[in-house]
Coordinates of C-alpha atoms in Angstrom, one line a residue:
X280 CA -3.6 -4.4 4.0
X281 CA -0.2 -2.7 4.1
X282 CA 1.7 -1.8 1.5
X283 CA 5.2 -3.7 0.7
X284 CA 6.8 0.3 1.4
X285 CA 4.5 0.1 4.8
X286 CA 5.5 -3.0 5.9
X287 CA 9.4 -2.1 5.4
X288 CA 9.0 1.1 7.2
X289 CA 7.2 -0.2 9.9
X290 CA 9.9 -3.2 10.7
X291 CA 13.1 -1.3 10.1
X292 CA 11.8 1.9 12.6
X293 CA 10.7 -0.8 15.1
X294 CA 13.9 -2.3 15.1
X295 CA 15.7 0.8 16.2
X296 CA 12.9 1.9 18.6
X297 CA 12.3 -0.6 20.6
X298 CA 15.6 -0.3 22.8
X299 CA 16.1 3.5 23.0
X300 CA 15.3 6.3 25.3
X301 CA 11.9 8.7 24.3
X302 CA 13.9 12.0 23.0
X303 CA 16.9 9.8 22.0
X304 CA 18.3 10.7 18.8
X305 CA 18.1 8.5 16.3
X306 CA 20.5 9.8 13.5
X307 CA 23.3 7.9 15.4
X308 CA 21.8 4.5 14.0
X309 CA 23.4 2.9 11.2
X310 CA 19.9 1.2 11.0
X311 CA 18.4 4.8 10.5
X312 CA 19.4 5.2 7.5
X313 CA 17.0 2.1 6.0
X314 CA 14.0 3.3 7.7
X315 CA 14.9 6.9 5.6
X316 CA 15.0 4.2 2.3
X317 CA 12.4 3.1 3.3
X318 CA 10.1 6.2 3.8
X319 CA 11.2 7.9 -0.1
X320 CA 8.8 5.0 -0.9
X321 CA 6.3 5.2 1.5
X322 CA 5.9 8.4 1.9
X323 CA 4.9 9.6 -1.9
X324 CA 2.9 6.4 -1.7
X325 CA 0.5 7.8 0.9
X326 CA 0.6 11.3 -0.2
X327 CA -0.9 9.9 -3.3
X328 CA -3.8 8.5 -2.1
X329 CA -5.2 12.6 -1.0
X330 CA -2.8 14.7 -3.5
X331 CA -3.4 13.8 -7.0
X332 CA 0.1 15.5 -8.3
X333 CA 1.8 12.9 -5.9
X334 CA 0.9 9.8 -8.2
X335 CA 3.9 10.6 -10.4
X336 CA 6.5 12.2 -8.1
X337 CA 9.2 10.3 -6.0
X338 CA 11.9 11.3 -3.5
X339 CA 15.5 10.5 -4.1
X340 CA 16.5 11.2 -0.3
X341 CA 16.0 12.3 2.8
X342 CA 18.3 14.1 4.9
X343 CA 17.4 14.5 8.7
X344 CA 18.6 17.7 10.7
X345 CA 16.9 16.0 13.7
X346 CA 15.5 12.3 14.2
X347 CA 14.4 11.4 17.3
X348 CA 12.3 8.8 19.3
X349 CA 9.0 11.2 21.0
X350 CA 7.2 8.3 22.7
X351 CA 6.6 4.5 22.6
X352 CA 6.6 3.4 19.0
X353 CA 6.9 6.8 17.8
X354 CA 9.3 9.5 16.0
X355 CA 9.7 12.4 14.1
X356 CA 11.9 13.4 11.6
X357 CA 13.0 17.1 10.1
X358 CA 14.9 17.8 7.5
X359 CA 15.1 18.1 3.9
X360 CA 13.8 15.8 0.7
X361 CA 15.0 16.1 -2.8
X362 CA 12.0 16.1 -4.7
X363 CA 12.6 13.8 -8.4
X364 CA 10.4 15.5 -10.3
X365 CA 11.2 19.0 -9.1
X366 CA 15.1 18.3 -9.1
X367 CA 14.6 20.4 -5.7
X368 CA 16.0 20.6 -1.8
X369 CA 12.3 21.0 0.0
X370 CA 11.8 20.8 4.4
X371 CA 10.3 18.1 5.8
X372 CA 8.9 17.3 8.8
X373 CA 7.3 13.7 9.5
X374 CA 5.9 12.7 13.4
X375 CA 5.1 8.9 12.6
X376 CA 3.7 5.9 15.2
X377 CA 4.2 2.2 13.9
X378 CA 1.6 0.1 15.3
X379 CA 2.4 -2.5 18.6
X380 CA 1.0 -5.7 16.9
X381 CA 1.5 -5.4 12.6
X382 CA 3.7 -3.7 10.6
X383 CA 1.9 -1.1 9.6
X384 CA 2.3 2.6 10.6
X385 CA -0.5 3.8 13.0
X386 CA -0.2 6.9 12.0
X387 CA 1.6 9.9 10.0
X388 CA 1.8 13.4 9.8
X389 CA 3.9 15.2 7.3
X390 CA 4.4 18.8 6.7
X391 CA 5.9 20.6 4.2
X392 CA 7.6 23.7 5.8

């Protein structure tokens, strides 16, 4: 079962997907900026459940250098995250697929670069 952060994530990327171009850029959305809300929950969430020093930490913000739709249901994301606990600027990069028939995401990969 999805988490309430999942759930979010999922609906408010799906509702600026669904119309756009694959390689469209996606920081001219006003909607973007609730699916980056959205993911400073879900993201420490899910890094929790395989990094133990995530069960604590939180991000206060994401800001994309580039946002853009790869493929049906589908984007990634680089840029930066402040880090709470750290009180630190740290790269992101996030390539994330939100399933056709739930909200839920399908998949994520996140990097630290």
């Amino acid at each position: 079962m999805p988490s309430r952060a999942e759930e979010l994530t999922s609906r408010s990327l799906r509702a600026i997907l669904g119309p756009l171009a694959k390689g469209t850029n996606l920081q001219d959305s006003e909607e973007f900026q609730d699916v980056l809300v959205d993911l400073e929950y879900f993201v420490p969430e899910l890094l929790a459940e395989v990094y133990s020093e995530w069960n604590h930490e939180a991000l206060d913000g994401i800001m994309p250098m580039l946002a853009r739709k790869t493929g049906e249901a589908t984007a990634e994301i680089f840029g930066l995250c402040f880090i709470m606990s750290e009180q630190i600027l740290a790269p992101i990069q996030m390539s994330l697929r939100i399933s056709a028939s739930s909200d839920e995401v399908s998949w994520l990969e996140c990097s630290w670069c």
